[in-house]
């Protein structure tokens, strides 16, 4: 089955493939958000465990799918070989740092008095959606950059690796969709509106995916930097947002085990399929 999908994606334009792959990751977010049609609330421990799983997937993907290929495709030896990945990683983290400070948002388990970014009269619901949208920018970018590497003919970039990353991102997007829609439903929002907000948080992924693929296609030498850039952005999100969100209640062990599970799943997918 996976080989058939790889064969199909090899037959189409890599930028179009990036669009299809990130539409898939958005679709899985929408599937998670659809849980509001069946449940009104979700146990906090389960939510924390799923968010931990999300963090584990993102950390594993950052190394196996992004940083490791970035280092392998860099020329030179020693510090010279690792510099593109190090520079890209730092720039990616700084990029998300800037967005985090500028974009108004509110993390899922945080009080309204703890909202971040510039001051705004926007409602809590909008701020919650923007917080998850921040998570999704580097995810879409990471998938797109890998497909862009395929278009550029870089040996270390493969359709199988890009699809594996998309599958991993999609898996962790399922709990993200739940994590947005469920709190909104619990706040009294209608099921349909909670769903719309939940799925909308991932609409940025196809946009970031296509932009990443196009950028690498036209500027091939930036690929190692771009891969590491996406990794740095993802790690920033995990450390600054995902992990703190899971540590606000008494479910730290569950969240940690979820993280371990997500890490193992993504590592296994990348090694077995990528």
PDB file of C-alpha atoms in Angstrom:
ATOM      1  CA  UNK A   1       0.000   0.000   0.000  1.00  0.00           C
ATOM      2  CA  UNK A   2       2.717   2.475   1.007  1.00  0.00           C
ATOM      3  CA  UNK A   3       4.774   1.549  -2.059  1.00  0.00           C
ATOM      4  CA  UNK A   4       1.758   2.257  -4.283  1.00  0.00           C
ATOM      5  CA  UNK A   5       1.320   5.698  -2.737  1.00  0.00           C
ATOM      6  CA  UNK A   6       5.040   6.434  -3.165  1.00  0.00           C
ATOM      7  CA  UNK A   7       4.846   5.418  -6.832  1.00  0.00           C
ATOM      8  CA  UNK A   8       1.917   7.764  -7.409  1.00  0.00           C
ATOM      9  CA  UNK A   9       3.613  10.710  -5.697  1.00  0.00           C
ATOM     10  CA  UNK A  10       6.771  10.076  -7.743  1.00  0.00           C
ATOM     11  CA  UNK A  11       4.707  10.532 -10.906  1.00  0.00           C
ATOM     12  CA  UNK A  12       3.412  14.027 -10.080  1.00  0.00           C
ATOM     13  CA  UNK A  13       5.019  17.423  -9.602  1.00  0.00           C
ATOM     14  CA  UNK A  14       6.695  17.595  -6.147  1.00  0.00           C
ATOM     15  CA  UNK A  15       5.083  20.958  -5.345  1.00  0.00           C
ATOM     16  CA  UNK A  16       1.671  19.450  -6.101  1.00  0.00           C
ATOM     17  CA  UNK A  17       2.696  16.442  -4.015  1.00  0.00           C
ATOM     18  CA  UNK A  18       3.516  18.788  -1.126  1.00  0.00           C
ATOM     19  CA  UNK A  19       0.048  20.301  -1.436  1.00  0.00           C
ATOM     20  CA  UNK A  20      -1.613  16.874  -1.389  1.00  0.00           C
ATOM     21  CA  UNK A  21       0.464  15.719   1.583  1.00  0.00           C
ATOM     22  CA  UNK A  22      -0.313  18.802   3.666  1.00  0.00           C
ATOM     23  CA  UNK A  23      -3.984  18.632   2.714  1.00  0.00           C
ATOM     24  CA  UNK A  24      -3.841  15.149   4.237  1.00  0.00           C
ATOM     25  CA  UNK A  25      -2.352  16.504   7.477  1.00  0.00           C
ATOM     26  CA  UNK A  26      -5.066  19.181   7.551  1.00  0.00           C
ATOM     27  CA  UNK A  27      -7.703  16.510   6.949  1.00  0.00           C
ATOM     28  CA  UNK A  28      -6.517  14.490   9.945  1.00  0.00           C
ATOM     29  CA  UNK A  29      -6.795  17.629  12.086  1.00  0.00           C
ATOM     30  CA  UNK A  30     -10.372  18.027  10.868  1.00  0.00           C
ATOM     31  CA  UNK A  31     -11.011  14.371  11.729  1.00  0.00           C
ATOM     32  CA  UNK A  32      -9.791  14.988  15.276  1.00  0.00           C
ATOM     33  CA  UNK A  33     -11.891  18.136  15.553  1.00  0.00           C
ATOM     34  CA  UNK A  34     -14.967  16.126  14.534  1.00  0.00           C
ATOM     35  CA  UNK A  35     -14.871  14.448  17.965  1.00  0.00           C
ATOM     36  CA  UNK A  36     -17.059  17.325  19.208  1.00  0.00           C
ATOM     37  CA  UNK A  37     -19.984  15.785  17.334  1.00  0.00           C
ATOM     38  CA  UNK A  38     -19.741  12.712  19.590  1.00  0.00           C
ATOM     39  CA  UNK A  39     -18.435  14.042  22.912  1.00  0.00           C
ATOM     40  CA  UNK A  40     -18.942  17.251  24.858  1.00  0.00           C
ATOM     41  CA  UNK A  41     -16.011  16.826  27.225  1.00  0.00           C
ATOM     42  CA  UNK A  42     -12.808  14.828  27.389  1.00  0.00           C
ATOM     43  CA  UNK A  43     -10.907  13.728  30.477  1.00  0.00           C
ATOM     44  CA  UNK A  44      -8.027  16.086  31.138  1.00  0.00           C
ATOM     45  CA  UNK A  45      -5.575  13.197  31.612  1.00  0.00           C
ATOM     46  CA  UNK A  46      -6.379  11.849  28.146  1.00  0.00           C
ATOM     47  CA  UNK A  47      -5.951  15.280  26.594  1.00  0.00           C
ATOM     48  CA  UNK A  48      -2.587  15.765  28.312  1.00  0.00           C
ATOM     49  CA  UNK A  49      -1.463  12.334  27.163  1.00  0.00           C
ATOM     50  CA  UNK A  50      -2.389  13.134  23.562  1.00  0.00           C
ATOM     51  CA  UNK A  51      -0.596  16.471  23.694  1.00  0.00           C
ATOM     52  CA  UNK A  52       2.461  14.680  25.075  1.00  0.00           C
ATOM     53  CA  UNK A  53       2.218  12.255  22.140  1.00  0.00           C
ATOM     54  CA  UNK A  54       2.164  15.244  19.788  1.00  0.00           C
ATOM     55  CA  UNK A  55       5.364  16.587  21.336  1.00  0.00           C
ATOM     56  CA  UNK A  56       7.104  13.229  21.007  1.00  0.00           C
ATOM     57  CA  UNK A  57       6.260  12.959  17.318  1.00  0.00           C
ATOM     58  CA  UNK A  58       7.512  16.483  16.659  1.00  0.00           C
ATOM     59  CA  UNK A  59      10.838  15.930  18.432  1.00  0.00           C
ATOM     60  CA  UNK A  60      11.492  12.599  16.661  1.00  0.00           C
ATOM     61  CA  UNK A  61      10.554  14.091  13.284  1.00  0.00           C
ATOM     62  CA  UNK A  62      12.853  17.038  13.921  1.00  0.00           C
ATOM     63  CA  UNK A  63      15.862  14.733  14.110  1.00  0.00           C
ATOM     64  CA  UNK A  64      15.195  11.757  11.839  1.00  0.00           C
ATOM     65  CA  UNK A  65      13.292  13.570   9.082  1.00  0.00           C
ATOM     66  CA  UNK A  66      14.953  16.997   9.168  1.00  0.00           C
ATOM     67  CA  UNK A  67      18.216  17.481  11.077  1.00  0.00           C
ATOM     68  CA  UNK A  68      19.878  14.191  10.132  1.00  0.00           C
ATOM     69  CA  UNK A  69      19.258  14.643   6.370  1.00  0.00           C
ATOM     70  CA  UNK A  70      20.345  18.291   6.637  1.00  0.00           C
ATOM     71  CA  UNK A  71      23.701  17.239   8.093  1.00  0.00           C
ATOM     72  CA  UNK A  72      24.164  14.376   5.606  1.00  0.00           C
ATOM     73  CA  UNK A  73      23.640  16.596   2.557  1.00  0.00           C
ATOM     74  CA  UNK A  74      26.039  19.301   3.783  1.00  0.00           C
ATOM     75  CA  UNK A  75      29.548  19.285   2.360  1.00  0.00           C
ATOM     76  CA  UNK A  76      32.811  19.410   4.291  1.00  0.00           C
ATOM     77  CA  UNK A  77      33.882  17.745   7.513  1.00  0.00           C
ATOM     78  CA  UNK A  78      33.608  18.461  11.243  1.00  0.00           C
ATOM     79  CA  UNK A  79      32.239  21.867  12.162  1.00  0.00           C
ATOM     80  CA  UNK A  80      32.000  22.865   8.501  1.00  0.00           C
ATOM     81  CA  UNK A  81      29.586  20.024   7.808  1.00  0.00           C
ATOM     82  CA  UNK A  82      27.299  20.768  10.739  1.00  0.00           C
ATOM     83  CA  UNK A  83      27.210  24.566  10.381  1.00  0.00           C
ATOM     84  CA  UNK A  84      24.298  24.764   7.860  1.00  0.00           C
ATOM     85  CA  UNK A  85      22.139  22.639  10.163  1.00  0.00           C
ATOM     86  CA  UNK A  86      23.166  24.639  13.240  1.00  0.00           C
ATOM     87  CA  UNK A  87      22.472  27.986  11.554  1.00  0.00           C
ATOM     88  CA  UNK A  88      19.151  26.841  10.124  1.00  0.00           C
ATOM     89  CA  UNK A  89      18.088  25.367  13.472  1.00  0.00           C
ATOM     90  CA  UNK A  90      18.797  28.630  15.308  1.00  0.00           C
ATOM     91  CA  UNK A  91      17.010  30.705  12.663  1.00  0.00           C
ATOM     92  CA  UNK A  92      13.944  28.449  12.833  1.00  0.00           C
ATOM     93  CA  UNK A  93      13.745  28.787  16.588  1.00  0.00           C
ATOM     94  CA  UNK A  94      14.180  32.566  16.365  1.00  0.00           C
ATOM     95  CA  UNK A  95      11.448  32.752  13.720  1.00  0.00           C
ATOM     96  CA  UNK A  96       8.937  31.025  16.013  1.00  0.00           C
ATOM     97  CA  UNK A  97      10.190  33.121  18.922  1.00  0.00           C
ATOM     98  CA  UNK A  98       9.312  36.247  16.951  1.00  0.00           C
ATOM     99  CA  UNK A  99       5.870  34.906  16.010  1.00  0.00           C
ATOM    100  CA  UNK A 100       5.251  33.888  19.603  1.00  0.00           C
ATOM    101  CA  UNK A 101       5.957  37.406  20.810  1.00  0.00           C
ATOM    102  CA  UNK A 102       3.993  39.156  18.056  1.00  0.00           C
ATOM    103  CA  UNK A 103       0.961  36.952  17.395  1.00  0.00           C
ATOM    104  CA  UNK A 104      -1.770  37.150  20.058  1.00  0.00           C
ATOM    105  CA  UNK A 105      -2.577  33.637  21.318  1.00  0.00           C
ATOM    106  CA  UNK A 106      -3.589  31.654  24.370  1.00  0.00           C
ATOM    107  CA  UNK A 107      -2.389  28.150  25.164  1.00  0.00           C
ATOM    108  CA  UNK A 108      -5.012  25.477  25.723  1.00  0.00           C
ATOM    109  CA  UNK A 109      -4.689  24.897  29.454  1.00  0.00           C
ATOM    110  CA  UNK A 110      -3.767  28.468  30.371  1.00  0.00           C
ATOM    111  CA  UNK A 111      -5.939  31.145  31.971  1.00  0.00           C
ATOM    112  CA  UNK A 112      -7.045  34.157  29.949  1.00  0.00           C
ATOM    113  CA  UNK A 113      -4.762  36.376  32.019  1.00  0.00           C
ATOM    114  CA  UNK A 114      -1.810  34.385  30.635  1.00  0.00           C
ATOM    115  CA  UNK A 115      -2.375  35.159  26.961  1.00  0.00           C
ATOM    116  CA  UNK A 116       0.754  35.972  24.969  1.00  0.00           C
ATOM    117  CA  UNK A 117       1.717  38.245  22.097  1.00  0.00           C
ATOM    118  CA  UNK A 118       0.644  41.815  21.533  1.00  0.00           C
ATOM    119  CA  UNK A 119      -2.373  42.999  23.491  1.00  0.00           C
ATOM    120  CA  UNK A 120      -5.675  42.587  21.674  1.00  0.00           C
ATOM    121  CA  UNK A 121      -9.420  42.559  22.407  1.00  0.00           C
ATOM    122  CA  UNK A 122      -9.805  39.297  20.492  1.00  0.00           C
ATOM    123  CA  UNK A 123     -11.943  36.629  22.132  1.00  0.00           C
ATOM    124  CA  UNK A 124     -10.537  33.617  23.939  1.00  0.00           C
ATOM    125  CA  UNK A 125     -11.704  31.289  21.153  1.00  0.00           C
ATOM    126  CA  UNK A 126      -9.695  33.139  18.522  1.00  0.00           C
ATOM    127  CA  UNK A 127      -6.614  33.155  20.731  1.00  0.00           C
ATOM    128  CA  UNK A 128      -6.884  29.390  21.314  1.00  0.00           C
ATOM    129  CA  UNK A 129      -7.048  28.707  17.589  1.00  0.00           C
ATOM    130  CA  UNK A 130      -4.058  30.975  16.921  1.00  0.00           C
ATOM    131  CA  UNK A 131      -2.014  29.067  19.509  1.00  0.00           C
ATOM    132  CA  UNK A 132      -2.499  25.782  17.626  1.00  0.00           C
ATOM    133  CA  UNK A 133      -1.932  27.562  14.317  1.00  0.00           C
ATOM    134  CA  UNK A 134       1.552  28.414  15.601  1.00  0.00           C
ATOM    135  CA  UNK A 135       2.143  24.667  16.072  1.00  0.00           C
ATOM    136  CA  UNK A 136       1.162  23.946  12.486  1.00  0.00           C
ATOM    137  CA  UNK A 137       3.347  26.438  10.617  1.00  0.00           C
ATOM    138  CA  UNK A 138       6.629  24.515  11.052  1.00  0.00           C
ATOM    139  CA  UNK A 139       4.855  21.195  10.462  1.00  0.00           C
ATOM    140  CA  UNK A 140       3.575  22.217   7.029  1.00  0.00           C
ATOM    141  CA  UNK A 141       6.906  23.851   6.241  1.00  0.00           C
ATOM    142  CA  UNK A 142       8.818  20.673   7.110  1.00  0.00           C
ATOM    143  CA  UNK A 143       6.758  18.517   4.744  1.00  0.00           C
ATOM    144  CA  UNK A 144       6.989  21.063   1.935  1.00  0.00           C
ATOM    145  CA  UNK A 145      10.751  21.478   2.248  1.00  0.00           C
ATOM    146  CA  UNK A 146      11.311  17.735   1.893  1.00  0.00           C
ATOM    147  CA  UNK A 147       9.207  17.595  -1.269  1.00  0.00           C
ATOM    148  CA  UNK A 148      11.102  20.624  -2.545  1.00  0.00           C
ATOM    149  CA  UNK A 149      14.322  18.705  -2.014  1.00  0.00           C
ATOM    150  CA  UNK A 150      12.956  15.911  -4.192  1.00  0.00           C
ATOM    151  CA  UNK A 151      12.108  18.429  -6.916  1.00  0.00           C
ATOM    152  CA  UNK A 152      15.642  19.780  -6.731  1.00  0.00           C
ATOM    153  CA  UNK A 153      17.070  16.293  -7.199  1.00  0.00           C
ATOM    154  CA  UNK A 154      18.839  16.096  -3.836  1.00  0.00           C
ATOM    155  CA  UNK A 155      19.761  12.405  -3.231  1.00  0.00           C
ATOM    156  CA  UNK A 156      19.131  12.635   0.530  1.00  0.00           C
ATOM    157  CA  UNK A 157      15.537  13.820  -0.068  1.00  0.00           C
ATOM    158  CA  UNK A 158      13.069  11.130  -1.083  1.00  0.00           C
ATOM    159  CA  UNK A 159       9.350  10.871  -1.710  1.00  0.00           C
ATOM    160  CA  UNK A 160       9.185   8.029   0.814  1.00  0.00           C
ATOM    161  CA  UNK A 161      10.833  10.186   3.480  1.00  0.00           C
ATOM    162  CA  UNK A 162       8.546  13.137   2.771  1.00  0.00           C
ATOM    163  CA  UNK A 163       5.449  10.932   2.873  1.00  0.00           C
ATOM    164  CA  UNK A 164       6.607   9.321   6.115  1.00  0.00           C
ATOM    165  CA  UNK A 165       6.955  12.740   7.690  1.00  0.00           C
ATOM    166  CA  UNK A 166       3.481  13.690   6.436  1.00  0.00           C
ATOM    167  CA  UNK A 167       2.033  10.512   7.971  1.00  0.00           C
ATOM    168  CA  UNK A 168       3.714  11.250  11.300  1.00  0.00           C
ATOM    169  CA  UNK A 169       2.527  14.865  11.277  1.00  0.00           C
ATOM    170  CA  UNK A 170      -0.954  13.680  10.377  1.00  0.00           C
ATOM    171  CA  UNK A 171      -1.036  11.222  13.285  1.00  0.00           C
ATOM    172  CA  UNK A 172      -0.122  13.906  15.796  1.00  0.00           C
ATOM    173  CA  UNK A 173      -2.552  16.373  14.203  1.00  0.00           C
ATOM    174  CA  UNK A 174      -5.464  14.174  15.270  1.00  0.00           C
ATOM    175  CA  UNK A 175      -5.090  15.017  18.980  1.00  0.00           C
ATOM    176  CA  UNK A 176      -4.354  18.642  18.058  1.00  0.00           C
ATOM    177  CA  UNK A 177      -7.752  18.869  16.393  1.00  0.00           C
ATOM    178  CA  UNK A 178      -9.357  17.484  19.533  1.00  0.00           C
ATOM    179  CA  UNK A 179      -7.288  19.824  21.702  1.00  0.00           C
ATOM    180  CA  UNK A 180      -8.791  22.858  19.959  1.00  0.00           C
ATOM    181  CA  UNK A 181     -12.387  21.791  19.429  1.00  0.00           C
ATOM    182  CA  UNK A 182     -13.043  20.187  22.824  1.00  0.00           C
ATOM    183  CA  UNK A 183     -12.174  23.220  25.000  1.00  0.00           C
ATOM    184  CA  UNK A 184     -14.338  25.390  22.756  1.00  0.00           C
ATOM    185  CA  UNK A 185     -17.241  22.966  23.081  1.00  0.00           C
ATOM    186  CA  UNK A 186     -16.745  22.876  26.850  1.00  0.00           C
ATOM    187  CA  UNK A 187     -16.971  26.675  26.880  1.00  0.00           C
ATOM    188  CA  UNK A 188     -20.490  26.419  25.432  1.00  0.00           C
ATOM    189  CA  UNK A 189     -19.793  26.887  21.725  1.00  0.00           C
ATOM    190  CA  UNK A 190     -21.988  24.969  19.289  1.00  0.00           C
ATOM    191  CA  UNK A 191     -20.638  21.666  17.973  1.00  0.00           C
ATOM    192  CA  UNK A 192     -20.473  22.876  14.371  1.00  0.00           C
ATOM    193  CA  UNK A 193     -18.643  26.074  15.276  1.00  0.00           C
ATOM    194  CA  UNK A 194     -16.226  24.205  17.560  1.00  0.00           C
ATOM    195  CA  UNK A 195     -15.451  21.873  14.667  1.00  0.00           C
ATOM    196  CA  UNK A 196     -14.900  24.756  12.247  1.00  0.00           C
ATOM    197  CA  UNK A 197     -12.457  26.450  14.612  1.00  0.00           C
ATOM    198  CA  UNK A 198     -10.671  23.152  15.256  1.00  0.00           C
ATOM    199  CA  UNK A 199     -10.052  22.279  11.626  1.00  0.00           C
ATOM    200  CA  UNK A 200      -9.224  25.873  10.701  1.00  0.00           C
ATOM    201  CA  UNK A 201      -6.174  25.767  12.958  1.00  0.00           C
ATOM    202  CA  UNK A 202      -4.419  23.506  10.412  1.00  0.00           C
ATOM    203  CA  UNK A 203      -5.330  25.377   7.228  1.00  0.00           C
ATOM    204  CA  UNK A 204      -1.946  27.063   7.437  1.00  0.00           C
ATOM    205  CA  UNK A 205      -0.188  23.724   6.792  1.00  0.00           C
ATOM    206  CA  UNK A 206      -0.947  23.481   3.032  1.00  0.00           C
ATOM    207  CA  UNK A 207       0.094  27.113   2.636  1.00  0.00           C
ATOM    208  CA  UNK A 208       3.375  26.609   4.495  1.00  0.00           C
ATOM    209  CA  UNK A 209       3.944  23.310   2.686  1.00  0.00           C
ATOM    210  CA  UNK A 210       3.646  24.797  -0.801  1.00  0.00           C
ATOM    211  CA  UNK A 211       5.770  27.816   0.119  1.00  0.00           C
ATOM    212  CA  UNK A 212       8.485  25.555   1.529  1.00  0.00           C
ATOM    213  CA  UNK A 213       8.505  23.331  -1.565  1.00  0.00           C
ATOM    214  CA  UNK A 214       8.623  26.259  -3.984  1.00  0.00           C
ATOM    215  CA  UNK A 215      11.389  28.023  -2.050  1.00  0.00           C
ATOM    216  CA  UNK A 216      13.669  24.988  -2.092  1.00  0.00           C
ATOM    217  CA  UNK A 217      12.880  24.275  -5.755  1.00  0.00           C
ATOM    218  CA  UNK A 218      14.126  27.715  -6.797  1.00  0.00           C
ATOM    219  CA  UNK A 219      16.943  27.996  -4.249  1.00  0.00           C
ATOM    220  CA  UNK A 220      18.370  24.481  -3.979  1.00  0.00           C
ATOM    221  CA  UNK A 221      21.458  25.422  -1.879  1.00  0.00           C
ATOM    222  CA  UNK A 222      19.203  26.481   1.008  1.00  0.00           C
ATOM    223  CA  UNK A 223      17.814  22.946   1.503  1.00  0.00           C
ATOM    224  CA  UNK A 224      20.049  21.969   4.481  1.00  0.00           C
ATOM    225  CA  UNK A 225      19.266  25.317   6.100  1.00  0.00           C
ATOM    226  CA  UNK A 226      15.548  24.948   5.332  1.00  0.00           C
ATOM    227  CA  UNK A 227      15.319  21.449   6.811  1.00  0.00           C
ATOM    228  CA  UNK A 228      17.086  22.569   9.982  1.00  0.00           C
ATOM    229  CA  UNK A 229      14.968  25.741  10.048  1.00  0.00           C
ATOM    230  CA  UNK A 230      11.804  23.619  10.191  1.00  0.00           C
ATOM    231  CA  UNK A 231      13.375  21.448  12.900  1.00  0.00           C
ATOM    232  CA  UNK A 232      14.313  24.460  15.030  1.00  0.00           C
ATOM    233  CA  UNK A 233      10.805  25.874  14.696  1.00  0.00           C
ATOM    234  CA  UNK A 234       9.255  22.547  15.720  1.00  0.00           C
ATOM    235  CA  UNK A 235      11.526  22.117  18.737  1.00  0.00           C
ATOM    236  CA  UNK A 236      10.726  25.662  19.858  1.00  0.00           C
ATOM    237  CA  UNK A 237       7.008  24.866  19.707  1.00  0.00           C
ATOM    238  CA  UNK A 238       7.456  21.659  21.712  1.00  0.00           C
ATOM    239  CA  UNK A 239       9.555  23.204  24.481  1.00  0.00           C
ATOM    240  CA  UNK A 240       7.789  26.558  24.704  1.00  0.00           C
ATOM    241  CA  UNK A 241       4.189  25.481  24.175  1.00  0.00           C
ATOM    242  CA  UNK A 242       3.361  21.761  23.971  1.00  0.00           C
ATOM    243  CA  UNK A 243       5.239  20.497  27.041  1.00  0.00           C
ATOM    244  CA  UNK A 244       4.157  23.355  29.355  1.00  0.00           C
ATOM    245  CA  UNK A 245       0.534  22.750  28.334  1.00  0.00           C
ATOM    246  CA  UNK A 246       0.787  19.138  29.504  1.00  0.00           C
ATOM    247  CA  UNK A 247       2.330  20.042  32.868  1.00  0.00           C
ATOM    248  CA  UNK A 248      -0.425  22.304  34.200  1.00  0.00           C
ATOM    249  CA  UNK A 249      -2.369  19.613  36.013  1.00  0.00           C
ATOM    250  CA  UNK A 250      -1.579  16.386  37.883  1.00  0.00           C
ATOM    251  CA  UNK A 251      -1.086  14.293  34.750  1.00  0.00           C
ATOM    252  CA  UNK A 252       2.631  14.832  34.226  1.00  0.00           C
ATOM    253  CA  UNK A 253       3.436  11.105  34.148  1.00  0.00           C
ATOM    254  CA  UNK A 254       0.703  10.414  31.588  1.00  0.00           C
ATOM    255  CA  UNK A 255       1.911  13.308  29.439  1.00  0.00           C
ATOM    256  CA  UNK A 256       5.498  12.063  29.663  1.00  0.00           C
ATOM    257  CA  UNK A 257       4.518   8.538  28.666  1.00  0.00           C
ATOM    258  CA  UNK A 258       2.524  10.023  25.790  1.00  0.00           C
ATOM    259  CA  UNK A 259       5.649  11.893  24.706  1.00  0.00           C
ATOM    260  CA  UNK A 260       7.693   8.667  24.782  1.00  0.00           C
ATOM    261  CA  UNK A 261       5.008   6.881  22.774  1.00  0.00           C
ATOM    262  CA  UNK A 262       4.892   9.618  20.140  1.00  0.00           C
ATOM    263  CA  UNK A 263       8.682   9.656  19.851  1.00  0.00           C
ATOM    264  CA  UNK A 264       8.838   5.885  19.344  1.00  0.00           C
ATOM    265  CA  UNK A 265       6.023   5.911  16.772  1.00  0.00           C
ATOM    266  CA  UNK A 266       7.665   8.625  14.651  1.00  0.00           C
ATOM    267  CA  UNK A 267      11.127   7.086  14.977  1.00  0.00           C
ATOM    268  CA  UNK A 268       9.775   3.702  13.893  1.00  0.00           C
ATOM    269  CA  UNK A 269       7.867   5.181  10.953  1.00  0.00           C
ATOM    270  CA  UNK A 270      10.899   7.083   9.713  1.00  0.00           C
ATOM    271  CA  UNK A 271      13.315   4.161   9.993  1.00  0.00           C
ATOM    272  CA  UNK A 272      10.864   1.584   8.596  1.00  0.00           C
ATOM    273  CA  UNK A 273       9.352   3.646   5.771  1.00  0.00           C
ATOM    274  CA  UNK A 274      11.612   6.648   5.163  1.00  0.00           C
TER     275      UNK A 274
END
